[in-house]
């Protein structure tokens, strides 16, 4: 005779991607906030010179590949399974450096390239870049916000 087993009720499955999804007014029009822990990477350290036969070329450094991997991982978590954003976008980045003398736009290019495919299809749809640097020696990080671009009223010569 087979041993008797007691049926254990299975917990109901919750799709957290749907539960945590913000209400969208239109497809592809939602703000995304991404926080990448760790030191930002400057574009100055992102490329290295390599020799290709008798010619020289540029290749991404190991640090750049690792940094972009961290950005992609944080972006996938922030997107919660949503499709990439469409339409004109605004890109805001605040890089918290452990030292005070960093460039304000040093991490922008690498970060924008790393978000391609997960947050937006191509960085050509980014209409406005806002970059800022801050000093935080204890918690270096990069905070990114991508949202639909809202065109302010254009400045004309008549309004000046």
Short mmCIF file of C-alpha atoms in Angstrom, two decimals:
data_model
loop_
_atom_site.label_atom_id
_atom_site.label_comp_id
_atom_site.label_asym_id
_atom_site.label_seq_id
_atom_site.Cartn_x
_atom_site.Cartn_y
_atom_site.Cartn_z
CA UNK A 1 0.00 0.00 0.00
CA UNK A 2 1.35 3.44 -0.98
CA UNK A 3 1.99 5.97 1.77
CA UNK A 4 -0.71 8.52 2.14
CA UNK A 5 0.24 12.07 1.28
CA UNK A 6 -1.62 15.13 2.18
CA UNK A 7 -2.36 17.57 -0.60
CA UNK A 8 -0.71 20.88 0.05
CA UNK A 9 -2.58 23.83 -1.43
CA UNK A 10 -0.50 25.70 -3.98
CA UNK A 11 -0.24 29.43 -3.46
CA UNK A 12 -1.87 31.48 -6.15
CA UNK A 13 0.57 32.94 -8.62
CA UNK A 14 0.89 36.69 -8.72
CA UNK A 15 2.31 38.33 -11.80
CA UNK A 16 4.32 41.11 -10.18
CA UNK A 17 5.06 42.66 -13.55
CA UNK A 18 1.36 43.41 -13.97
CA UNK A 19 0.75 44.35 -10.32
CA UNK A 20 3.55 46.94 -10.17
CA UNK A 21 2.94 48.41 -13.59
CA UNK A 22 1.94 52.07 -13.49
CA UNK A 23 -1.12 53.21 -15.36
CA UNK A 24 -0.23 54.26 -18.86
CA UNK A 25 -1.99 56.95 -20.78
CA UNK A 26 -0.77 55.66 -24.10
CA UNK A 27 1.55 52.80 -25.10
CA UNK A 28 5.19 53.70 -24.71
CA UNK A 29 4.51 56.90 -22.75
CA UNK A 30 5.57 56.22 -19.19
CA UNK A 31 8.46 57.60 -17.15
CA UNK A 32 11.18 55.13 -16.14
CA UNK A 33 13.46 55.70 -13.15
CA UNK A 34 16.65 53.60 -13.08
CA UNK A 35 19.27 53.56 -10.32
CA UNK A 36 22.62 51.91 -11.12
CA UNK A 37 24.68 51.32 -7.99
CA UNK A 38 28.44 51.70 -8.16
CA UNK A 39 30.87 54.21 -9.56
CA UNK A 40 29.90 55.82 -12.88
CA UNK A 41 32.29 55.25 -15.74
CA UNK A 42 33.74 58.13 -17.67
CA UNK A 43 33.84 57.91 -21.45
CA UNK A 44 37.56 58.74 -21.12
CA UNK A 45 38.13 55.26 -19.65
CA UNK A 46 35.64 53.48 -21.89
CA UNK A 47 37.82 52.86 -24.93
CA UNK A 48 41.33 51.59 -25.45
CA UNK A 49 43.62 51.54 -28.46
CA UNK A 50 44.11 48.13 -30.06
CA UNK A 51 46.41 47.12 -32.87
CA UNK A 52 44.78 45.53 -35.90
CA UNK A 53 47.67 44.33 -38.03
CA UNK A 54 49.48 47.48 -39.07
CA UNK A 55 46.57 49.77 -38.15
CA UNK A 56 45.28 51.01 -34.83
CA UNK A 57 41.66 50.95 -33.76
CA UNK A 58 39.46 51.56 -30.74
CA UNK A 59 37.73 48.89 -28.64
CA UNK A 60 35.59 49.06 -25.50
CA UNK A 61 37.52 48.48 -22.33
CA UNK A 62 36.62 45.74 -19.88
CA UNK A 63 35.37 48.40 -17.45
CA UNK A 64 32.99 49.77 -20.09
CA UNK A 65 31.54 46.35 -20.86
CA UNK A 66 30.96 45.68 -17.14
CA UNK A 67 29.43 49.13 -16.58
CA UNK A 68 27.04 48.75 -19.50
CA UNK A 69 26.05 45.32 -18.18
CA UNK A 70 25.14 46.88 -14.83
CA UNK A 71 23.08 49.56 -16.59
CA UNK A 72 21.25 46.97 -18.72
CA UNK A 73 20.44 44.83 -15.68
CA UNK A 74 19.02 47.80 -13.79
CA UNK A 75 17.03 48.86 -16.87
CA UNK A 76 15.46 45.42 -17.33
CA UNK A 77 14.35 45.46 -13.68
CA UNK A 78 12.93 48.98 -14.04
CA UNK A 79 11.00 48.16 -17.20
CA UNK A 80 9.15 45.25 -15.52
CA UNK A 81 8.64 43.41 -18.80
CA UNK A 82 7.18 46.39 -20.65
CA UNK A 83 7.93 47.08 -24.28
CA UNK A 84 10.57 49.71 -25.12
CA UNK A 85 9.41 53.31 -25.15
CA UNK A 86 8.47 54.99 -28.41
CA UNK A 87 8.18 58.59 -29.52
CA UNK A 88 10.39 61.51 -28.61
CA UNK A 89 12.07 61.09 -25.22
CA UNK A 90 13.81 63.16 -22.58
CA UNK A 91 16.88 61.62 -20.90
CA UNK A 92 17.96 62.87 -17.47
CA UNK A 93 21.05 61.53 -15.72
CA UNK A 94 22.60 62.39 -12.37
CA UNK A 95 26.00 60.79 -11.80
CA UNK A 96 27.03 60.63 -8.14
CA UNK A 97 30.82 60.45 -8.24
CA UNK A 98 33.06 59.55 -5.29
CA UNK A 99 35.29 62.53 -6.16
CA UNK A 100 34.39 66.13 -6.87
CA UNK A 101 36.27 66.90 -10.09
CA UNK A 102 34.35 64.70 -12.57
CA UNK A 103 32.75 65.86 -15.80
CA UNK A 104 28.98 66.30 -15.75
CA UNK A 105 28.49 64.51 -19.06
CA UNK A 106 31.16 61.83 -18.66
CA UNK A 107 28.77 58.89 -18.16
CA UNK A 108 26.04 60.00 -20.57
CA UNK A 109 27.09 58.32 -23.83
CA UNK A 110 27.84 54.90 -22.33
CA UNK A 111 24.61 54.96 -20.35
CA UNK A 112 22.44 55.95 -23.32
CA UNK A 113 24.01 53.21 -25.45
CA UNK A 114 23.41 50.62 -22.72
CA UNK A 115 19.69 51.46 -22.52
CA UNK A 116 19.12 50.69 -26.21
CA UNK A 117 16.94 47.65 -26.67
CA UNK A 118 15.44 47.61 -23.18
CA UNK A 119 14.19 51.15 -22.48
CA UNK A 120 14.07 52.44 -26.07
CA UNK A 121 14.83 50.92 -29.45
CA UNK A 122 17.48 53.46 -30.44
CA UNK A 123 18.93 56.52 -28.74
CA UNK A 124 18.11 58.61 -31.83
CA UNK A 125 14.63 59.21 -30.36
CA UNK A 126 16.12 61.05 -27.38
CA UNK A 127 15.37 64.72 -28.04
CA UNK A 128 16.67 66.28 -24.83
CA UNK A 129 19.65 65.32 -22.63
CA UNK A 130 19.96 66.71 -19.14
CA UNK A 131 23.12 65.67 -17.31
CA UNK A 132 24.22 66.61 -13.84
CA UNK A 133 27.03 65.55 -11.57
CA UNK A 134 26.94 65.26 -7.82
CA UNK A 135 29.37 64.22 -5.12
CA UNK A 136 28.62 61.23 -2.88
CA UNK A 137 31.75 59.43 -1.68
CA UNK A 138 29.79 56.84 0.32
CA UNK A 139 27.22 55.78 -2.29
CA UNK A 140 28.42 56.42 -5.85
CA UNK A 141 25.65 55.68 -8.33
CA UNK A 142 23.90 56.80 -11.49
CA UNK A 143 20.24 57.85 -11.43
CA UNK A 144 18.51 57.89 -14.80
CA UNK A 145 15.04 59.10 -15.72
CA UNK A 146 13.63 58.56 -19.19
CA UNK A 147 10.27 60.09 -19.96
CA UNK A 148 8.25 61.37 -22.90
CA UNK A 149 9.55 64.64 -24.29
CA UNK A 150 7.26 67.57 -23.73
CA UNK A 151 8.17 70.38 -26.04
CA UNK A 152 8.16 73.69 -24.20
CA UNK A 153 6.75 76.67 -26.00
CA UNK A 154 9.28 77.65 -28.64
CA UNK A 155 11.21 80.86 -28.18
CA UNK A 156 10.77 83.21 -31.07
CA UNK A 157 12.35 86.54 -31.77
CA UNK A 158 9.00 88.22 -31.21
CA UNK A 159 8.77 86.91 -27.63
CA UNK A 160 12.22 88.21 -26.60
#
